[in-house]
Each structure stands twice: as structure tokens, then as C-alpha cells.
Amino acid sequence: MYVNGVTLRNRGLPDSHRIGVYRQTGGYGALAKVLQGPMSPDQIISEMKLSALRGRGGAGFPTGLKWSFMPKGVAGTKYLLCNADEGEPGTCKDRDIMRYEPHRLIEGMIIGAYAMGARSGYIYIRGEFVEPIRTVEAAIDEAYAAGLLGERILGTDFSFDLAVHRGAGAYICGEETALMESLEGKKGQPRFKPPFPASYGLYGQPTTINNVETFASVPDIVLHGGEWFLKLGKPNNGGTKIFSVTGHVRNPGNFEVPMGTPFRDLLGMAGGLHPGRRLKAVIPGGTSTAMVAGDAMMELAMDYDSISKAGSALGAGSVIVIDDSVCIVRVVERIARFYMHESCGQCTPCREGMGWLWRVLHRIENGQGREPDLDLLQNVGSRIEGRTICALADGGVAPVVSSLRLFPEEYEHHIRQGSCLVTDSRSVA
Amino acid sequence: MPRIEIDGQELEVSAGTTIMEAATQLGIYIPFFCYHPKLSVAANCRMCLVDVEKQAKPLPACATPASDGMKISTSSRRARMAQQGVLEFLLINHPLDCPICDQGGECPLQDVTMGYANPHSLYTEEKRVVEDKDIGPLIATEMTRCIQCTRCVRFGQEIGGIMELGATGRGEKMAIGTYVGRAVRSELSGNMIDLCPVGALTSKPFRYRARSWELKHTPSLCPHCSTGCSTDVQSLGREVLRVTPRINEAVNEEWICDRGRFAYAGLGASDRITRPLLRVNGRLQEVSWAEALDAAAAGLEQVLAENGPDSVSGVISPQSTNEELFLFQGLLRGLGVQAIEHRLRQTDFRADAAMPLYPALNMSLEHLEGESLVFLCHAYPREQQPLTNHRLRKSVLAGGQVWAVDSVRREFNYPVHGLVAEAGQDAALYRTLARCVQGLAEEDGAGLPAEVLEAACALRDAADPLLLVGSGVLQHPGAAGLMAAIAELAEAAGARVGWLAEAANSAGAWLLGCVPGRLPGGVPAGTDSRPPAGGAWDARFRAWILMGVEPGLDAMAAVQARQSLADARFVLTISAFLGEAEAYADVVLPMAVWAESAGSYFNNEGRLQSFRAAVKASGEARPAWKILRVLADHLQVADLAFDDLDSVRSAWETRLGDFPLDVPAFGGFPEGLALMEGAGSPGEGCRILGDWSIYQGDPLVRRSVPLQQPAGCRLHPETAARQGLRDGDMVELQGPGGQGTQLPLALDAGVAPGAIWLSLGHPGTQALGGVGATVVLARAGVSAGAQA
């Protein structure tokens, strides 16, 4: 199996973040191929399309298609942004790429900029990532010094500038248009779409934004071809994907595996469950995706289409494993609090609804639930879903609604007995 | 051209039209809160969600462009569910305190709730409470009611031009407020009250005074500047309780400034006169109208008989209506009096012959938006004509350029290139510009500041520049020379020239003959009717008829005016407020103020607009036109026996006849006109610069308590350092006549070195001698503001 073979290939090497090590392992070879080969922007984009690389930030939008949306021959600067505001609870994959493979990200961005005619780029990194920020900044300096960034890259007519922008810790700034607002110095709030970033992005200019892992996949696609990447994974789900496996496993961590790897195998790589525990549920793509029951999950393959068919989403690949030692109500209450806290406050249903959901869940968790509360949660959730500018609210509703469907008995026990089905000892009257 | 269908009605719309706009065209109502046609689309309230065929989710009508073949339902089950859902969310944390909320009865949230809400909420948790903010004396806040629509925030950014309110906090903690506890100071701030769709922002002066449905609405006109905004005067019984804008796209769109909105609070001032007053044994006493009119006629007749008509001076406020202006000059001319004046702030009348028929903008307000290069000549429309200024702001946002040439750097709410004259070198600056534009200064241009050359280049290269002449020109001690220099510049640059008239009806005052030397229609009155050197306050006069003015505060030559009035044999004051008249008036006739009277104005464009009374006059006060007409009877002046206001209007319309709206901005200047710049060093003192602030310019607005701001002075940091003064000091100022006053000092690099900027129109600053005079400064401690 092709494990940790693409974006985290150098993770184990000493000084893997330095340009020397990256070059020794073939780094910047793809850029040389593109610029000196030369490959035309259209050729790159068609390889990207062929690779079936889908956006690794969570939405899974085909990257090649996104790149082809960038308009040609427009006046003014076109921007290329990297979304490194990795904030989805449970995900920590971009952090490892930035710590160990910053040049792979930079090379991917330079190739993207060349393919789309972007002159300026920013990597928007979440503020808490102090070490990755330093690493990426140092890597950008190295790339400038090596003539890989700035004016006339590798002696060609192509120029591209790249800088790091540090976020300030808001989950919502991982939403692409909120990220652009934040980058412009405004309050991080998503924009209504249309217009889409490809026509009206950063500073109103055509902009493409991709996730760290997406960009880091680009050099290998260019070097080995889209066909090669596609075949690493499954049709329509090309390549490999990093899964951040957390929760009740013995060996949590980032595992880069081919798309379509059975969940069972991934769980094994993470050391499996603790002895004597049973798999209750899995959140397969980060807290904003619906829960899947443990038994069903054990039969699923880890790719966009399979997880989607099971009623959830692959998201950013943050797999949260939940065993039978915890109460689902407690888990969901905590998740709901997160979305209440991280709502930007712009759209009415999210601003008002997230707090409502949490308050009801909080009551239930604390033994003060009422019989109609389960209907109420469904009802409130249904009024939030699909009624807001961005997907944050939908993400906040998904765990609530899915857990109500999968584990009604746990909620009912809380409401009827005023105590928890799982931890009887932790009775709350 | 997309064809769409809304609720079964088909419509073809232009590309880019939103569903909301299309629905409006069809007369279909879609509920909304955050949407406003004059503001950017935020799409945050989600109230306007509609059901669009083949779309997975309901879409916001305000932000979704109509595309061909779209089938939209505003009332399908899915649309209704979405609207109900959003409304429920809006209401869960809304206090529902409608019975004690000023917005009750005119509240979109209340209205939409009646139409779209579920009668019972499912919400049983605690409601949110948001701390109130004190954002100044005009806007009351009740932020718990806020529904976070951000209309007020967008207004500040997009219309007001300064972002004073913003949203802090996220999620349900998102709250609207000023940053770091500041007050809202924009001159357009009151519009946020109208925009707020709930009772979060309400009018502080109006708060708890009445319920909206009790108010009588009278369409009216704002009497405070030459823009002439359309207003709605709202009253209960005899009291005006609120003024709001009326939509008039050609003039004020749908905004008014805070002066127009809140000046009414001065109507109830404690010195409002409600009965005629007569000076008996040195003290003013209330008397009957008959007694007062007899005394007025007798007093005037005595002076006329003993000193002749050239000893009488008539001064009328340029806020007066056309009818009042026409009758005033008719009465005085009927008595043989030639000295008729409305120009309180002007002291240099040498170029009267060069004045236009009336101070005309020479274009429409709407066209200002399309200007590409505007030179403001000693004009500060932001405070003087805020809604005219808004048009200029739009021209800049659309890519135009505005330059401001002035004796001080003013603060605009859009990017302006400023050009500040050295102290006392105003006309010289225009002349230099004119020379540069003509290219005569190539060889001596080296010594000129870069910004002067840049300004000249901008003028030279512009296709069709516009100069706007502001009231700062007329207020200058060398106004005639300044005008001549501006005329030279206009000629050199091939620029069009428009005037920004000083007061609400300056245009009417010129057109209807309230200037010496011109009869109604601008007909010359004869050669011997030029104003004397001292203008309306010349020592040759022995009696005055004053109408609607307070010379001690309104006149540039206030010191002289006070002295002359104190020495006068007879002073007749027709006024709504007693004020300083207590010191000098022999007879005071109480007149109705603007909201109590009817009449018409010409605005800056020459647009004739009329208004009617909203409330009855206070006490025995009478409309000024009736007072003038009765005085004419008592003084046996013929031809003014009008029975109603309409006949006065027909009379002046006949006299005025047709006149062109666009007029030459300048006539001929006298030969050998000296610049009279008062150049040279003012010695140890500082040369006075200054202006009446937006809230100090007329008797009504200066009595509006919530609008008042204290007087102050500003110095260039270098000047202050030389005088040993610091920011926040209390400064003792000594005028030429030895009069003194104390003012708090602020440092401002936009004031020319050697000059001092004063806020005029305050008793203290008016005692110092006006613009161009010299004051001596001394430190007198620390101001209260700086101590705090």
C-alpha cells in the first residue's frame, strides 16, 4: 500500500523542512518540468483534471475544474491563496505538511500560480500554529534565495510572490470567503456567493484558493502525471489522503493512505480500540460531518463517494473514533458549544440557532431535558440547515441530527431518568 | 434580458437585477430587514428567502440575481417555512417590549411578525441581554433589541463616509457599537435611526415623547441650508416632536443631516417670544400687538422724519421665505430706505457689481455626482450643505477628484486633495494657480510647493473642471479680491463656476432684492445705493429693522454691530427669540418660526420649493409676512396690502418674472481692485480664521441643546510652541478692542502657521473681531476636557 507516500513522503527525514533535503529527494523537479519542460498552463490543468484530485479542505471540489474557472486575460492582479487555517476539530494534517514539507506546499503553489496566471499569493495560517508559521516563513525565504519565488522564476518570464498571513484563531476564517475578508483586514465573515472567488475574490480580483494538502499533492501529479495519481486511489477519488485519526484509538496520528482504503485498515494503523471497548460511532470527516454508527463504519471505504453514500462526508479527513465509554449526548453538547462559539454572527439562523441548540442539549445533558426536546432539536436544526450564507451552520446541525437518529435511546434516557445511560455513576439529578 | 416568473407573474428584467428588485417591479412584497436599496447587499438577515425552482435551498431574494427561466415563489410552503423559521430566530432573543419601545407602530420587525410569524414560539430558554452604549446626545440605544442587520454599520461606511458603528464579537455575542466607547459624530448620523428596522437605535430627543401613530405629518422643507432637503415635520398638538426626511431623489434622496433633523429641538427655547415687547423705562415689557405696532411705526417715523431714510438699515435673515424677503424690501423701499441687507457674514462689498443674479450652482445636484474634477474654493460643504456634499462624495467614489482650496485644512468624509493658503494669502494662492495653469509660471514655478503645481496640472489637464465658490470666499475680509482671483483662475482653466449659496434662501434674497442696489429680479436700484463701508452696521445709520437675525452671533462684524445697535436711536426686532435683542431692541415683534409658518424657498439649483405650517404659532407670535404687511399699513406704505400668502407669492412671481436657472457666476470686477489680504505679520498675535460650525449657524439650530458643541480654538503646533501653548490648554484671547474670552485649545497642523482657527457664532468668539482680525494669546490653565 502507498502509505505516507505523497505529501508526507519526507516526514521521517531529518531537516525535511529545509530546501536542501527537499531538493535531494527530487523537490522542485516538478517546477523545473513545468517551466523548462515546458508545460503550458492548459496542460497542467488537464493533468490536474485527469488526476481526480479533489479539494482536501473538506468540500472535495475537483481541483482541476476549479483551476480552469480562473478567467484569462483580465486586468489587474490575480491571486492564489492557500487555506492553512486548519480549524476543523480533529484535523491536524496541514500542520504536519507545513512542519515537515513546507517546500512541497510552496512548489505546488508556484505551479498553481503558473497554471492560473496568478502574480501574488498568500498562505493564511491559523494563528495558533506558531511553529508551522515560522517553518513556512523560513521556507519561503529559502525559496526566494534560490530564485524560486519573486521576479523571473528560474530565469523565465514567470514571476510570483508569496507571503504568510497569520490568522487570529477564528474557525470561520477557514471558510474561503471569510478568509479573504480577514486577509483584507476586515472582520472574518463569509461573503454571499455568487460572485464566486474566481471572478470576485481577494480585493475583488480573480482568486483561487486551495487547501495545504491539495497544493502539496500537485508536484507529484505534475511529475508522474494525472493518470498515476488517479490510480493511487479510485475513480473520481484520485490519489492519497491524509486522515487524522483521533479519539479512542491507541495510536492516534496522521496517516496518508490511498483513497478507498477500508476504514477497518485505517483503524488498524491507528492501533485499534483500547482493549475491551466497542466501537460506538465515528465522525469520519471532522465535527461538521454527520456521525456514522460504528458497525456501519467498519464496512466503509475511506473516499468521498463511499462516505457520502453513507450519509456523511469525508470532509477534511479528520476521523474521530468514539467508543462505548462516552455518552453521545455529552459529545454532541460539546460540539454544539463549539459551533455556537464559532458562528460569525452574520446570518440570523446560525447566530440565534446555534445557541438555541446548545442550550437545549445542555439541559438534556444536565438532566433537565423535557419530552418534546428531541422534536425541538430536529425542528430547530431543520430551520437552520440550508438557510445561511456559508456551511458552518449546516456543519453544526449535522452531528446533532445524525446522533438523534443513531442514538435516540441515550437522549431519551437523559430526559426520562435524568441520568446518563453510559456513565450511570455520573448521575445528574 | 432574463425572463423570470415570480408567483406566476412573468417579467423581463435587465441583467443583474435581483429577485428582490424584480419583485418590487411587480409589486410583490418580500419581507426583509437587512436589505436597503441605497446600501450594499449583506444578505445576512435571511428574511427574504424565497423558493426558486430547481434550487436545493431557498435563496435570499436581495442577493440572488435573476437568471433566465427562473421560477420563483415567494409564498410556497418552502418559502413560508424559511421565512417563518428566520423570523422565529429573530424573535427568540428580541425582548418583545413593543409597549415601551419608541419604534412601536413604525417597526418593520413588528409588521413582518404580524404577517409571517408563528403565533407561539418554541423558545423557552433565557433571552439575551446586551449592554447599552451611550453614543452621544442624538441616538438612544437599546441594543438588546438589535437584530444585527448591520444597516447602521453599512450606512456609516457607505453613506456617512466614516465607520463609527461596527459589529464586535461573534455569533450570538455579536453586538453593534462604537469602538472604544466613542460617540457617533457624523453629521448624517440621524439617518441610522430611520434605517434601524427595530428599536435599537431611536431618536434621543424624541424618545418617549409620543407614539408614532399619534403624530401629524406635514410635508415640509429644511430651512437650514441651500440644499433644501424635503422633510416630514411630525407634530402633536402645537408641538413639533420630530423631523424626518422625505424621499426626494432629485434633492436629498432619502437622507437629511443632523442639523435638519434635530434643530427643531430649539423651537421650545426658553427665550422664545410669545407676546410683543416694548421698551418702557429701559426695560422690555409685554404689551398688546396694537401698542407694539403703534410704537414700532412711531419710532421709525420719528427717525425717518428727523434723520431721513438713509439713516435706516434693514437686515433680514437669508433663512426667510421668498414672501418675507419680498415684503421686507417692499416695506423698506416704500419708506425710501435703500440699505437692505441679508449678507450678515460678509464685510467686503467692493465687488457687488460682479455678483451674479443669484448664487447659483448652475447645474442640478444630481449632476454633481458625475463631475470628474471639482475645485472647492473656500467651501466646506460637509458642514454647510451636507447633502450636497454627499453628491460630491459620490463623484469621488465614482472616480472623480475633489480639491479643496481653503485657509484651513478641513476634514472631509471622502478623499480630498487639500490646498491650504498661507495666513492671509488666500487670493494670492488662486492667482498663483491661475498663472500656473496658463503656464506663465514655468520659470518661477520652481519655488512653488509641489501640491500647488499638482493642483494646477489637475486643472489644466481636466476636460471640464468645475469650481464651486463657497461661503468662505464671502466671509473673507478681502472677499472682492478673492472673488476676482477665483474668476481669473476659472478663466485660465476654462472651468465652469457654481456657487454654494451660504444660507437656505440666499438665492431668494438675491432674486427678490434684499441687497442694496438691486430690486427684485436683479434690476439695478440706482447708483447711490451701494452699501457704505461699514455695511449694514455703518455708524451713519440711526435706526434698524432686524428680522430673524441675531447680529451679535450671526454677523462677521459682530463687534461693530453690537456697538451700532447699542448706540441706535431706534431698533425694531422681528424675531422668534429674544436673545441679545433684550439689550438693544426698542420694540420686539414675535414671529412664527419655520414650522409654524408657510412660504417658499429657492435652493441652490434655483429650484422653487414651498412648505406649509405644521403647527400653530406659539402664543401671540404671527407669521412674519403678516407682521410685515401690517407694519406696511401702519407706516402707510402702499401696494403691500395682500390678504393671503398666495397673493404675496403671485406678486413676487410677477415682479421676478422668468429668470435663467444657470447664470454667469461673475459679472465685471471694478478696475484696480486691491486684494486687501491684510498681508504682513500680525505681530505677536494670531490672525483669526474661522467659520460657523454646522450647529451654530442660525438662531434656531444654535438653540437646539442636543446639537450643541462647545466653542474652541485650533493652532498649528509650531504656532502653539512659539506661544508656549500645549494641546488641551485653556487660552485667553484678546481681541483688537481689548475684548477677551477663554477657549480650549486643540493643535491642528491643518491651520496655517501664524493663524488661529475659531469656531464662530459663539458669544466669546464673536467678540474678537471676526476673520482677519488679530488676537493676542496667553495661557490660562488647562481645559476641563484635558483635565478629564
Short mmCIF file of C-alpha atoms in Angstrom, two decimals, chain A residues 169-172 187 189 192 194 340-356 359-360 363 370 373 376 379-390 394, chain B residues 42-46 49 57-60 63-65 78 81-86 88-90 92-93 118 121-126 128 147-149 167-174:
data_model
loop_
_atom_site.label_atom_id
_atom_site.label_comp_id
_atom_site.label_asym_id
_atom_site.label_seq_id
_atom_site.Cartn_x
_atom_site.Cartn_y
_atom_site.Cartn_z
CA GLY A 169 -7.92 31.98 15.76
CA ALA A 170 -11.40 32.10 14.26
CA TYR A 171 -12.78 28.84 12.86
CA ILE A 172 -14.86 30.79 10.37
CA LYS A 187 -13.91 41.02 10.23
CA GLN A 189 -17.33 36.84 7.74
CA PHE A 192 -22.57 35.71 -0.24
CA PRO A 194 -22.25 34.45 -6.29
CA MET A 340 -22.21 28.37 18.91
CA HIS A 341 -18.89 29.93 19.85
CA GLU A 342 -17.51 29.95 16.31
CA SER A 343 -20.58 31.25 14.48
CA CYS A 344 -19.60 34.58 12.98
CA GLY A 345 -23.00 36.02 13.88
CA GLN A 346 -23.84 37.29 10.47
CA CYS A 347 -26.82 35.14 9.44
CA THR A 348 -29.81 35.00 11.70
CA PRO A 349 -30.41 31.22 11.72
CA CYS A 350 -26.82 30.44 12.69
CA ARG A 351 -26.35 33.30 15.14
CA GLU A 352 -29.54 32.54 17.03
CA GLY A 353 -29.98 28.86 16.24
CA MET A 354 -26.60 27.54 17.34
CA GLY A 355 -27.03 28.88 20.85
CA TRP A 356 -30.55 27.52 20.98
CA ARG A 359 -28.92 25.34 25.38
CA VAL A 360 -31.38 22.54 24.77
CA ARG A 363 -30.33 20.99 29.55
CA ARG A 370 -38.15 17.61 28.53
CA ASP A 373 -36.93 18.45 23.37
CA LEU A 376 -37.44 20.62 19.18
CA ASN A 379 -37.20 21.31 14.35
CA VAL A 380 -34.58 23.95 15.14
CA GLY A 381 -31.99 22.04 13.14
CA SER A 382 -34.24 21.91 10.11
CA ARG A 383 -34.77 25.69 10.25
CA ILE A 384 -31.04 26.30 10.31
CA GLU A 385 -29.92 23.91 7.60
CA GLY A 386 -29.57 25.41 4.16
CA ARG A 387 -30.66 28.86 5.22
CA THR A 388 -27.33 30.58 5.73
CA ILE A 389 -24.57 32.14 3.65
CA CYS A 390 -21.91 29.55 4.48
CA ASP A 394 -25.07 23.05 8.38
CA ALA B 42 -25.44 41.99 3.08
CA ALA B 43 -27.90 39.08 2.79
CA ASN B 44 -27.46 38.40 6.47
CA CYS B 45 -30.94 38.60 7.95
CA ARG B 46 -32.19 35.78 5.68
CA LEU B 49 -35.56 33.70 1.45
CA LYS B 57 -32.07 25.57 -0.85
CA PRO B 58 -34.23 28.67 -0.54
CA LEU B 59 -32.31 31.71 -1.82
CA PRO B 60 -32.14 35.27 -0.49
CA ALA B 63 -28.70 38.95 -3.24
CA THR B 64 -29.71 36.48 -5.92
CA PRO B 65 -29.53 37.77 -9.48
CA ARG B 78 -40.91 26.03 1.34
CA MET B 81 -41.25 27.70 6.14
CA ALA B 82 -37.97 29.50 5.56
CA GLN B 83 -39.45 32.91 6.34
CA GLN B 84 -41.20 31.64 9.46
CA GLY B 85 -38.06 29.93 10.62
CA VAL B 86 -35.92 33.01 10.23
CA GLU B 88 -38.65 32.76 14.90
CA PHE B 89 -34.87 33.00 15.26
CA LEU B 90 -35.04 36.80 15.13
CA ILE B 92 -36.16 34.39 20.33
CA ASN B 93 -33.73 36.96 21.65
CA ASN B 118 -45.95 31.59 14.15
CA SER B 121 -42.60 30.46 19.98
CA LEU B 122 -40.96 27.18 20.93
CA TYR B 123 -38.19 29.05 22.71
CA THR B 124 -38.11 28.60 26.47
CA GLU B 125 -34.51 29.45 27.29
CA GLU B 126 -33.31 32.71 28.76
CA ARG B 128 -30.03 37.56 25.66
CA ILE B 147 -31.29 42.14 15.17
CA GLN B 148 -27.74 42.59 13.81
CA CYS B 149 -28.88 43.58 10.33
CA ALA B 167 -20.06 44.84 14.85
CA THR B 168 -17.83 43.44 17.55
CA GLY B 169 -17.99 39.91 18.86
CA ARG B 170 -19.08 36.78 17.06
CA GLY B 171 -22.06 34.52 16.99
CA GLU B 172 -24.75 35.40 19.48
CA LYS B 173 -22.29 37.79 21.15
CA MET B 174 -22.12 39.91 18.03
#
